[in-house]
């Protein structure tokens, strides 16, 4: 079946305000005259229906061929008799065995409605204290640690360990590294000699992340000479959860509707493809932020807007969402271009925006959120901190060309946005929602508009590309975006396939 037909049908249905089930589109595509069939189906569909279902299409096609039309009688009976008596129009179509009753989605770690921060100084103290508590708990068993005040009271020369938040990293006159670690009692200096194997790890450090060190106290007791350095990390023995059946999730982000560079054609090829047999196991669509281009996000952004009103941008996005099969589950979080607070964690879209996007019954949650999809834990995070990680770390550890490696660093630090300040705006809350308490099975981010994926200690890290062509700013700084790609993960094996639509 050529891709054009379902794609064209989907667009026509969308223009009539319908989101459609895949089987409905397949039935229409296989009709002898698909255009006439669409017209019939649109006319016959219930006036209040948002989703055009296969049964609507069957009814419309049946009534046009003089088959007994379905009255208000027993609907289940009617459906049964019809499925035995397959209309000739549907021959050659495939049957989807998507089983909505087998689906399961559960959301945890969502800030929406839980935000208590008032922006007061104490809240910043609280959020860092909570970060320290939760990340240090993952490290305490790894070193023979003491709080900084106890270290200060210890005589020199003995073994010493410390779990602390990185408050400073600088090189000494001799080229060694001085790391200051802070705990709830104070700050303590730790020296990593340049000729030690672990010196390479110093390049991976970001301010405000929590690590542990082990070593020897100097003779005067004022400094630790570090022998080993530990990150909270993913346990090497981690075994990921997988789904019990063959089912797939498509992971995308950065749609940027409302931008001159939004790639409508690629998007429509993608949504058309979702209606084909090749995509029959793709039952979930995860969107990791930047649904729309927004307004006033970057300087001079208004020069590249095709839609200038933010609500109109969401209305247009909602229309594009209607092209996604009505029988797919959509889960989405906001990004830095979306109309929610910028500081992370970001709560989900408010009622007004949800209302605008209601045609496809998407699950809408905060940034970040842990989403359990058929037992597979997917950590969705937009990814603003990736800019920071890439800027701070050496190119072999994190770069725009290999965004998944920057994600590995976040997994290692067990925090989605370790360094406070710079690009990443942090909301003061009582709790640090950005700590990765639980190990995800899939880590899904976007934001940098580059496609990259890979396994870090059995965790699948995926940075989806975008649906926006290169902007003037990106041209000026040589960012060459990966636009129009759809990465698809098998939830039963965590295997990856990438489809290109640009
Ligand atoms: O950002 C997409 C990528 O481009 C991300 O890596 C940030 C970078 N970017 C884009 N525009 C700007 C400006 N004006 N200043 C700094 N960095 C920028 P996204 O936010 O998803 O559009
Ligand atoms: Fe983006
Ligand atoms: Zn972004």
Short mmCIF file of C-alpha atoms and ligand atoms in Angstrom, two decimals:
data_model
loop_
_atom_site.label_atom_id
_atom_site.label_comp_id
_atom_site.label_asym_id
_atom_site.label_seq_id
_atom_site.Cartn_x
_atom_site.Cartn_y
_atom_site.Cartn_z
CA UNK A 1 0.00 0.00 0.00
CA UNK A 2 1.65 3.27 -1.01
CA UNK A 3 2.22 5.66 1.86
CA UNK A 4 0.51 8.51 -0.01
CA UNK A 5 -2.99 7.09 0.29
CA UNK A 6 -3.27 6.78 4.09
CA UNK A 7 -1.43 10.08 4.51
CA UNK A 8 -3.82 11.84 2.15
CA UNK A 9 -6.84 10.27 3.83
CA UNK A 10 -5.60 11.29 7.25
CA UNK A 11 -5.21 14.87 6.09
CA UNK A 12 -8.69 14.97 4.62
CA UNK A 13 -10.19 13.56 7.79
CA UNK A 14 -8.23 16.06 9.88
CA UNK A 15 -9.52 18.90 7.74
CA UNK A 16 -13.01 17.71 8.67
CA UNK A 17 -12.01 17.79 12.33
CA UNK A 18 -11.56 14.04 12.78
CA UNK A 19 -8.84 12.15 14.50
CA UNK A 20 -9.04 8.59 13.05
CA UNK A 21 -8.33 5.06 14.17
CA UNK A 22 -5.80 3.27 12.03
CA UNK A 23 -8.23 0.56 11.00
CA UNK A 24 -10.65 3.25 9.83
CA UNK A 25 -7.96 4.76 7.63
CA UNK A 26 -6.95 1.34 6.29
CA UNK A 27 -10.54 0.57 5.35
CA UNK A 28 -10.83 3.87 3.52
CA UNK A 29 -7.48 3.43 1.77
CA UNK A 30 -8.55 0.02 0.47
CA UNK A 31 -11.90 1.18 -0.83
CA UNK A 32 -12.15 1.15 -4.66
CA UNK A 33 -12.58 4.93 -4.60
CA UNK A 34 -10.89 6.18 -1.41
CA UNK A 35 -11.95 9.81 -1.94
CA UNK A 36 -15.59 8.90 -2.31
CA UNK A 37 -15.30 6.60 0.70
CA UNK A 38 -13.88 9.45 2.80
CA UNK A 39 -16.77 11.69 1.79
CA UNK A 40 -19.26 8.97 2.75
CA UNK A 41 -17.58 8.27 6.07
CA UNK A 42 -17.38 11.94 7.02
CA UNK A 43 -21.04 12.38 6.24
CA UNK A 44 -22.16 9.28 8.10
CA UNK A 45 -20.02 9.74 11.23
CA UNK A 46 -21.84 10.85 14.37
CA UNK A 47 -21.77 14.66 14.51
CA UNK A 48 -20.21 14.76 17.98
CA UNK A 49 -17.50 12.14 17.30
CA UNK A 50 -13.92 13.35 17.70
CA UNK A 51 -12.45 10.04 16.59
CA UNK A 52 -13.50 8.37 13.37
CA UNK A 53 -13.65 4.66 14.20
CA UNK A 54 -13.51 1.58 11.97
CA UNK A 55 -17.15 0.85 12.75
CA UNK A 56 -18.16 4.28 11.46
CA UNK A 57 -16.39 3.57 8.19
CA UNK A 58 -17.86 0.09 7.88
CA UNK A 59 -21.32 1.48 8.43
CA UNK A 60 -20.82 4.19 5.86
CA UNK A 61 -19.40 1.81 3.24
CA UNK A 62 -22.03 -0.84 3.92
CA UNK A 63 -24.90 1.53 3.56
CA UNK A 64 -23.50 2.74 0.26
CA UNK A 65 -23.35 -0.81 -1.14
CA UNK A 66 -26.92 -1.51 -0.11
CA UNK A 67 -25.98 -3.73 2.79
CA UNK A 68 -28.32 -3.59 5.74
CA UNK A 69 -27.46 -0.42 7.55
CA UNK A 70 -27.02 -0.44 11.26
CA UNK A 71 -29.83 1.15 13.16
CA UNK A 72 -29.90 1.99 16.81
CA UNK A 73 -30.28 -1.69 17.63
CA UNK A 74 -27.88 -4.01 19.39
CA UNK A 75 -24.52 -2.65 18.38
CA UNK A 76 -22.37 -5.54 19.48
CA UNK A 77 -24.52 -7.92 17.48
CA UNK A 78 -24.31 -5.67 14.48
CA UNK A 79 -20.55 -5.56 14.68
CA UNK A 80 -20.25 -9.27 14.99
CA UNK A 81 -22.34 -10.01 11.96
CA UNK A 82 -20.37 -7.48 9.97
CA UNK A 83 -16.98 -8.84 10.84
CA UNK A 84 -18.00 -12.22 9.48
CA UNK A 85 -19.31 -10.61 6.34
CA UNK A 86 -16.19 -8.69 5.33
CA UNK A 87 -17.05 -5.97 2.85
CA UNK A 88 -15.18 -6.33 -0.44
CA UNK A 89 -13.75 -2.85 0.08
CA UNK A 90 -11.73 -4.06 3.02
CA UNK A 91 -10.08 -7.02 1.31
CA UNK A 92 -6.34 -6.84 1.38
CA UNK A 93 -6.38 -4.72 4.48
CA UNK A 94 -4.58 -5.98 7.56
CA UNK A 95 -6.19 -6.47 10.90
CA UNK A 96 -4.67 -4.65 13.78
CA UNK A 97 -4.45 -6.74 16.86
CA UNK A 98 -3.78 -3.71 19.00
CA UNK A 99 -5.41 -4.56 22.27
CA UNK A 100 -6.29 -1.46 24.20
CA UNK A 101 -7.07 -3.65 27.21
CA UNK A 102 -3.44 -4.85 27.29
CA UNK A 103 -2.14 -1.32 27.41
CA UNK A 104 -0.94 0.26 30.57
CA UNK A 105 0.51 3.66 31.35
CA UNK A 106 1.34 4.92 34.82
CA UNK A 107 2.94 8.23 35.63
CA UNK A 108 5.15 8.95 38.64
CA UNK A 109 7.43 11.80 39.68
CA UNK A 110 5.23 14.48 38.10
CA UNK A 111 5.43 17.89 39.79
CA UNK A 112 2.06 19.01 38.42
CA UNK A 113 -0.12 20.14 41.30
CA UNK A 114 2.61 19.36 43.84
CA UNK A 115 4.61 22.57 43.54
CA UNK A 116 5.05 24.16 46.94
CA UNK A 117 8.07 26.37 46.31
CA UNK A 118 7.55 30.05 47.05
CA UNK A 119 10.86 31.14 45.56
CA UNK A 120 12.20 31.95 49.02
CA UNK A 121 15.86 31.38 49.86
CA UNK A 122 14.90 28.59 52.28
CA UNK A 123 13.34 26.67 49.40
CA UNK A 124 16.67 26.68 47.57
CA UNK A 125 18.29 25.35 50.70
CA UNK A 126 15.58 22.69 50.96
CA UNK A 127 15.92 21.52 47.37
CA UNK A 128 19.71 21.16 47.61
CA UNK A 129 19.45 19.44 50.97
CA UNK A 130 16.97 16.98 49.51
CA UNK A 131 19.25 16.37 46.53
CA UNK A 132 22.15 15.71 48.87
CA UNK A 133 20.12 13.36 51.07
CA UNK A 134 18.82 11.26 48.24
CA UNK A 135 21.99 11.03 46.16
CA UNK A 136 24.30 10.54 49.12
CA UNK A 137 22.12 7.60 50.21
CA UNK A 138 23.17 5.88 46.96
CA UNK A 139 26.87 6.50 47.72
CA UNK A 140 27.23 5.96 51.45
CA UNK A 141 27.79 2.22 51.20
CA UNK A 142 30.62 2.69 48.73
CA UNK A 143 33.16 4.55 50.90
CA UNK A 144 34.03 4.69 54.58
CA UNK A 145 32.77 8.24 54.86
CA UNK A 146 32.71 10.86 57.60
CA UNK A 147 30.91 14.20 57.71
CA UNK A 148 33.17 17.19 57.04
CA UNK A 149 33.15 18.36 60.71
CA UNK A 150 34.35 14.92 61.84
CA UNK A 151 37.07 14.98 59.15
CA UNK A 152 38.23 18.35 60.41
CA UNK A 153 38.65 16.90 63.90
CA UNK A 154 40.61 13.85 62.67
CA UNK A 155 44.42 13.65 62.98
CA UNK A 156 46.37 13.63 59.69
CA UNK A 157 47.69 10.59 57.84
CA UNK A 158 44.74 8.19 58.16
CA UNK A 159 42.24 6.89 55.61
CA UNK A 160 39.28 9.12 54.93
CA UNK A 161 36.13 9.09 52.80
CA UNK A 162 33.58 11.79 52.08
CA UNK A 163 30.25 12.09 50.30
CA UNK A 164 29.59 15.62 49.13
CA UNK A 165 28.18 18.01 46.59
CA UNK A 166 30.79 19.47 44.22
CA UNK A 167 31.08 23.15 45.11
CA UNK A 168 34.27 23.95 43.22
CA UNK A 169 36.77 22.33 40.84
CA UNK A 170 40.02 24.06 39.96
CA UNK A 171 43.49 23.14 38.85
CA UNK A 172 46.48 23.88 41.05
CA UNK A 173 49.72 25.57 40.00
CA UNK A 174 51.24 22.08 39.54
CA UNK A 175 48.41 20.83 37.33
CA UNK A 176 46.68 18.73 39.98
CA UNK A 177 42.96 19.06 40.67
CA UNK A 178 41.38 20.53 43.74
CA UNK A 179 37.76 19.55 44.30
CA UNK A 180 35.75 21.11 47.11
CA UNK A 181 33.03 18.88 48.45
CA UNK A 182 30.20 20.18 50.60
CA UNK A 183 27.92 18.28 52.95
CA UNK A 184 25.41 19.47 55.53
CA UNK A 185 28.22 20.29 57.99
CA UNK A 186 30.68 22.20 55.83
CA UNK A 187 33.15 22.09 52.96
CA UNK A 188 36.32 19.97 52.62
CA UNK A 189 39.08 20.13 49.98
CA UNK A 190 40.04 16.98 48.07
CA UNK A 191 43.11 16.73 45.82
CA UNK A 192 43.30 14.51 42.73
CA UNK A 193 46.89 14.16 41.51
CA UNK A 194 47.26 14.67 37.75
CA UNK A 195 49.11 11.37 37.21
CA UNK A 196 46.35 9.25 38.78
CA UNK A 197 44.04 7.24 36.51
CA UNK A 198 41.03 8.92 38.10
CA UNK A 199 42.24 12.38 36.99
CA UNK A 200 40.30 11.73 33.76
CA UNK A 201 37.08 11.60 35.79
CA UNK A 202 37.61 15.15 37.05
CA UNK A 203 36.78 16.35 33.51
CA UNK A 204 33.31 14.83 33.93
CA UNK A 205 32.46 16.76 37.07
CA UNK A 206 29.74 19.37 37.12
CA UNK A 207 29.06 21.76 39.94
CA UNK A 208 26.30 20.70 42.36
CA UNK A 209 26.46 17.01 41.56
CA UNK A 210 26.93 14.56 44.43
CA UNK A 211 29.95 12.21 44.45
CA UNK A 212 31.97 10.17 46.93
CA UNK A 213 35.74 10.07 47.35
CA UNK A 214 38.06 7.78 49.23
CA UNK A 215 41.70 8.46 50.08
CA UNK A 216 44.19 9.54 52.72
CA UNK A 217 44.23 12.64 54.92
CA UNK A 218 47.27 14.86 54.54
CA UNK A 219 49.67 15.00 57.50
CA UNK A 220 48.12 18.21 58.75
CA UNK A 221 44.64 16.69 58.28
CA UNK A 222 43.51 19.59 56.08
CA UNK A 223 42.99 17.84 52.74
CA UNK A 224 42.09 14.42 51.31
CA UNK A 225 44.44 12.91 48.71
CA UNK A 226 41.91 11.08 46.56
CA UNK A 227 42.47 7.46 45.50
CA UNK A 228 39.01 6.67 44.19
CA UNK A 229 36.06 8.71 43.01
CA UNK A 230 32.48 7.40 42.74
CA UNK A 231 29.30 8.55 41.01
CA UNK A 232 25.82 7.49 42.16
CA UNK A 233 25.55 5.78 38.74
CA UNK A 234 23.43 2.94 37.36
CA UNK A 235 24.33 -0.36 39.05
CA UNK A 236 26.35 -2.58 36.68
CA UNK A 237 24.00 -5.42 37.47
CA UNK A 238 20.90 -3.49 36.43
CA UNK A 239 18.37 -5.61 34.51
CA UNK A 240 15.86 -3.56 32.55
CA UNK A 241 12.13 -4.26 32.58
CA UNK A 242 10.57 -5.23 29.27
CA UNK A 243 7.00 -5.58 27.97
CA UNK A 244 5.26 -8.96 27.90
CA UNK A 245 4.26 -8.65 24.26
CA UNK A 246 5.63 -7.22 21.04
CA UNK A 247 4.64 -3.58 21.21
CA UNK A 248 6.52 -0.44 20.19
CA UNK A 249 6.81 3.17 21.30
CA UNK A 250 7.78 6.02 19.02
CA UNK A 251 9.89 8.67 20.77
CA UNK A 252 9.86 12.18 19.35
CA UNK A 253 10.22 15.78 20.54
CA UNK A 254 10.63 19.37 19.34
CA UNK A 255 7.77 19.67 16.90
CA UNK A 256 7.92 23.49 16.97
CA UNK A 257 4.56 24.17 15.32
CA UNK A 258 4.26 27.90 14.62
CA UNK A 259 7.85 28.24 13.42
CA UNK A 260 8.51 29.05 9.75
CA UNK A 261 10.80 26.03 9.82
CA UNK A 262 8.24 23.52 11.11
CA UNK A 263 8.44 20.67 8.56
CA UNK A 264 4.81 20.05 7.81
CA UNK A 265 5.49 17.67 4.92
CA UNK A 266 7.77 15.44 6.97
CA UNK A 267 5.26 15.44 9.82
CA UNK A 268 2.47 14.40 7.48
CA UNK A 269 4.56 11.63 5.96
CA UNK A 270 5.24 10.46 9.50
CA UNK A 271 1.59 10.50 10.63
CA UNK A 272 0.57 8.87 7.34
CA UNK A 273 3.12 6.13 8.00
CA UNK A 274 1.71 5.56 11.48
CA UNK A 275 -1.50 4.49 9.74
CA UNK A 276 0.25 1.77 7.71
CA UNK A 277 0.84 -1.89 8.40
CA UNK A 278 4.54 -1.30 8.99
CA UNK A 279 3.62 0.76 12.04
CA UNK A 280 0.96 -1.58 13.35
CA UNK A 281 2.83 -2.35 16.59
CA UNK A 282 3.56 1.31 17.32
CA UNK A 283 0.92 1.85 19.99
CA UNK A 284 2.56 4.66 21.95
CA UNK A 285 3.81 8.08 20.94
CA UNK A 286 5.96 9.92 23.47
CA UNK A 287 6.65 13.60 22.89
CA UNK A 288 9.42 15.11 25.01
CA UNK A 289 8.61 18.82 24.83
CA UNK A 290 8.64 21.84 22.50
CA UNK A 291 5.25 21.13 20.93
CA UNK A 292 5.14 24.67 19.60
CA UNK A 293 7.68 27.36 18.78
CA UNK A 294 6.33 29.67 21.48
CA UNK A 295 6.96 33.38 21.60
CA UNK A 296 9.81 35.39 23.05
CA UNK A 297 11.95 32.33 23.84
CA UNK A 298 15.05 33.65 22.08
CA UNK A 299 15.98 37.11 20.76
CA UNK A 300 14.64 37.83 17.23
CA UNK A 301 12.59 34.65 17.28
CA UNK A 302 9.52 36.59 16.12
CA UNK A 303 11.12 37.03 12.69
CA UNK A 304 10.75 33.31 12.06
CA UNK A 305 7.18 32.75 13.31
CA UNK A 306 4.44 31.53 10.98
CA UNK A 307 1.87 31.78 13.80
CA UNK A 308 2.35 34.67 16.20
CA UNK A 309 -0.30 33.90 18.83
CA UNK A 310 0.70 31.25 21.32
CA UNK A 311 -2.83 29.84 21.62
CA UNK A 312 -3.12 29.68 17.84
CA UNK A 313 0.13 27.73 17.84
CA UNK A 314 -1.41 25.16 20.19
CA UNK A 315 -4.59 25.08 18.07
CA UNK A 316 -2.46 24.28 15.02
CA UNK A 317 -0.47 21.70 16.97
CA UNK A 318 -3.72 20.07 18.01
CA UNK A 319 -4.70 19.76 14.34
CA UNK A 320 -1.40 18.02 13.57
CA UNK A 321 -1.97 15.75 16.54
CA UNK A 322 -5.28 14.70 15.03
CA UNK A 323 -3.33 13.07 12.22
CA UNK A 324 -1.86 10.64 14.74
CA UNK A 325 -3.97 7.45 14.80
CA UNK A 326 -6.82 7.76 17.28
CA UNK A 327 -6.02 4.32 18.68
CA UNK A 328 -2.50 5.30 19.74
CA UNK A 329 -1.67 6.47 23.27
CA UNK A 330 0.11 9.82 23.35
CA UNK A 331 2.13 10.98 26.35
CA UNK A 332 3.62 14.45 26.39
CA UNK A 333 5.69 16.76 28.57
CA UNK A 334 6.50 20.46 28.03
CA UNK A 335 9.83 21.96 26.94
CA UNK A 336 11.43 25.41 27.08
CA UNK A 337 9.38 26.68 24.11
CA UNK A 338 6.07 25.68 25.70
CA UNK A 339 3.68 27.93 27.60
CA UNK A 340 4.50 26.74 31.12
CA UNK A 341 7.01 28.07 33.66
CA UNK A 342 10.59 27.74 32.44
CA UNK A 343 12.14 26.72 35.72
CA UNK A 344 12.50 22.97 36.18
CA UNK A 345 10.66 20.87 37.16
CA UNK A 346 8.02 22.21 34.77
CA UNK A 347 4.40 21.41 35.54
CA UNK A 348 2.20 19.99 32.78
CA UNK A 349 0.09 22.16 30.44
CA UNK A 350 -2.71 23.99 32.24
CA UNK A 351 -6.45 23.44 31.71
CA UNK A 352 -6.73 26.03 28.97
CA UNK A 353 -3.99 24.41 26.89
CA UNK A 354 -5.29 20.91 27.62
CA UNK A 355 -8.65 22.03 26.35
CA UNK A 356 -7.13 23.27 23.12
CA UNK A 357 -5.31 19.95 22.64
CA UNK A 358 -8.19 17.70 23.68
CA UNK A 359 -9.08 16.17 20.29
CA UNK A 360 -6.51 13.44 20.77
CA UNK A 361 -6.88 12.24 24.29
CA UNK A 362 -3.19 12.59 25.19
CA UNK A 363 -1.75 12.07 28.65
CA UNK A 364 -0.20 15.31 29.70
CA UNK A 365 2.44 15.35 32.41
CA UNK A 366 5.29 17.45 33.79
CA UNK A 367 8.95 17.77 32.77
CA UNK A 368 10.51 15.47 33.91
CA UNK A 369 8.20 12.50 34.50
CA UNK A 370 8.73 8.79 34.87
CA UNK A 371 6.17 6.97 32.78
CA UNK A 372 5.70 3.24 33.07
CA UNK A 373 4.58 1.95 29.67
CA UNK A 374 3.58 -1.73 29.86
CA UNK A 375 6.02 -2.16 32.72
CA UNK A 376 8.92 -0.36 30.99
CA UNK A 377 9.99 2.74 32.92
CA UNK A 378 10.57 5.64 30.57
CA UNK A 379 12.09 8.78 32.04
CA UNK A 380 10.94 11.68 29.89
CA UNK A 381 12.89 14.92 30.22
CA UNK A 382 13.01 17.76 27.72
CA UNK A 383 16.79 18.15 27.95
CA UNK A 384 17.76 21.80 28.53
CA UNK A 385 20.61 20.62 30.78
CA UNK A 386 22.18 18.81 27.81
CA UNK A 387 23.38 22.20 26.51
CA UNK A 388 25.18 22.63 29.82
CA UNK A 389 26.67 19.15 29.89
CA UNK A 390 27.91 19.55 26.31
CA UNK A 391 29.39 22.99 27.03
CA UNK A 392 31.18 21.90 30.21
CA UNK A 393 32.49 18.43 29.34
CA UNK A 394 35.24 17.43 26.89
CA UNK A 395 33.97 16.51 23.39
CA UNK A 396 34.68 12.78 23.79
CA UNK A 397 32.31 12.65 26.79
CA UNK A 398 29.48 14.80 25.41
CA UNK A 399 28.84 16.56 22.11
CA UNK A 400 25.95 17.67 19.89
CA UNK A 401 26.85 14.92 17.43
CA UNK A 402 26.49 12.26 20.10
CA UNK A 403 23.79 13.62 22.41
CA UNK A 404 23.23 10.17 23.94
CA UNK A 405 26.70 10.39 25.50
CA UNK A 406 25.66 13.56 27.30
CA UNK A 407 22.64 11.57 28.49
CA UNK A 408 24.97 8.85 29.83
CA UNK A 409 26.51 11.54 32.04
CA UNK A 410 23.11 12.42 33.48
CA UNK A 411 22.43 8.74 34.16
CA UNK A 412 25.81 8.43 35.85
CA UNK A 413 25.06 11.46 38.04
CA UNK A 414 21.50 10.19 38.62
CA UNK A 415 20.19 13.70 38.07
CA UNK A 416 18.60 15.24 34.97
CA UNK A 417 20.01 18.75 35.50
CA UNK A 418 22.96 18.64 37.92
CA UNK A 419 24.45 22.07 37.43
CA UNK A 420 22.43 24.99 38.70
CA UNK A 421 22.62 28.31 36.85
CA UNK A 422 23.63 28.83 33.23
CA UNK A 423 21.06 27.40 30.81
CA UNK A 424 19.19 25.42 33.40
CA UNK A 425 16.68 27.27 35.52
CA UNK A 426 15.79 25.47 38.68
CA UNK A 427 12.58 26.03 40.64
CA UNK A 428 13.04 26.01 44.38
CA UNK A 429 10.87 23.23 45.77
CA UNK A 430 10.85 21.32 49.02
CA UNK A 431 12.00 18.26 47.13
CA UNK A 432 14.38 17.75 44.22
CA UNK A 433 12.18 16.25 41.51
CA UNK A 434 15.15 16.16 39.16
CA UNK A 435 16.96 13.39 41.04
CA UNK A 436 16.70 10.00 39.27
CA UNK A 437 15.64 8.00 42.29
CA UNK A 438 14.66 4.98 40.28
CA UNK A 439 16.70 3.63 37.38
CA UNK A 440 14.80 4.17 34.11
CA UNK A 441 14.74 1.47 31.44
CA UNK A 442 14.53 4.10 28.72
CA UNK A 443 15.74 7.68 29.09
CA UNK A 444 14.08 9.95 26.52
CA UNK A 445 15.16 13.54 25.93
CA UNK A 446 15.10 16.08 23.08
CA UNK A 447 15.92 19.81 23.00
CA UNK A 448 19.28 19.73 21.20
CA UNK A 449 17.55 18.76 17.92
CA UNK A 450 20.04 15.96 17.27
CA UNK A 451 19.23 12.28 16.97
CA UNK A 452 21.34 9.87 19.00
CA UNK A 453 20.80 6.71 20.95
CA UNK A 454 22.77 4.06 22.75
CA UNK A 455 22.87 1.77 25.77
CA UNK A 456 24.45 2.83 29.03
CA UNK A 457 24.62 -0.09 31.47
CA UNK A 458 21.50 -1.65 29.91
CA UNK A 459 19.54 1.61 29.97
CA UNK A 460 18.44 2.78 26.50
CA UNK A 461 19.19 6.50 26.09
CA UNK A 462 17.40 8.20 23.19
CA UNK A 463 17.61 11.82 22.17
CA UNK A 464 14.99 12.36 19.52
CA UNK A 465 15.68 14.84 16.73
CA UNK A 466 13.11 17.47 15.76
CA UNK A 467 10.51 18.48 13.17
CA UNK A 468 12.01 21.89 12.55
CA UNK A 469 14.51 22.71 9.80
CA UNK A 470 17.61 24.74 10.63
CA UNK A 471 16.81 28.19 12.08
CA UNK A 472 18.89 31.31 11.44
CA UNK A 473 20.36 31.08 14.92
CA UNK A 474 21.30 27.44 14.42
CA UNK A 475 22.93 28.34 11.11
CA UNK A 476 24.94 31.07 12.83
CA UNK A 477 26.35 28.65 15.40
CA UNK A 478 26.66 25.67 13.04
CA UNK A 479 23.97 23.47 14.59
CA UNK A 480 22.85 21.07 11.87
CA UNK A 481 19.59 19.62 13.22
CA UNK A 482 18.38 16.05 12.62
CA UNK A 483 14.89 16.85 11.39
CA UNK A 484 12.10 14.45 10.48
CA UNK A 485 13.27 11.24 12.18
CA UNK A 486 11.10 8.90 14.21
CA UNK A 487 12.98 6.54 16.53
CA UNK A 488 10.88 3.50 17.46
CA UNK A 489 11.75 1.29 20.44
CA UNK A 490 10.57 -2.30 20.88
CA UNK A 491 9.26 -2.39 24.42
CA UNK A 492 9.80 -6.16 24.62
CA UNK A 493 13.52 -6.05 23.71
CA UNK A 494 14.49 -2.33 23.92
CA UNK A 495 15.75 -2.69 20.33
CA UNK A 496 15.69 0.44 18.18
CA UNK A 497 14.62 1.22 14.60
CA UNK A 498 14.80 4.71 13.13
CA UNK A 499 12.49 5.89 10.33
CA UNK A 500 13.24 8.97 8.27
CA UNK A 501 10.53 11.22 6.86
CA UNK A 502 12.47 14.21 5.60
O1 LIG B 1 16.95 24.61 21.12
C1 LIG B 1 17.53 23.82 20.14
C2 LIG B 1 19.02 23.81 20.30
O2 LIG B 1 19.56 25.02 19.83
C3 LIG B 1 19.48 23.72 21.74
O3 LIG B 1 20.70 23.02 21.75
C4 LIG B 1 19.66 25.16 22.16
C5 LIG B 1 20.09 25.82 20.89
N1 LIG B 1 19.56 27.17 20.66
C6 LIG B 1 18.61 27.48 19.75
N2 LIG B 1 18.39 28.79 19.71
C7 LIG B 1 19.23 29.35 20.61
C8 LIG B 1 19.54 30.70 21.01
N3 LIG B 1 18.94 31.75 20.47
N4 LIG B 1 20.47 30.84 21.96
C9 LIG B 1 21.10 29.80 22.50
N5 LIG B 1 20.88 28.53 22.15
C10 LIG B 1 19.96 28.30 21.22
P1 LIG B 1 15.41 24.76 21.36
O4 LIG B 1 15.29 25.52 22.63
O5 LIG B 1 14.81 23.40 21.47
O6 LIG B 1 14.91 25.50 20.18
FE1 LIG B 2 13.39 22.40 20.64
ZN1 LIG B 3 14.07 22.93 23.69
#
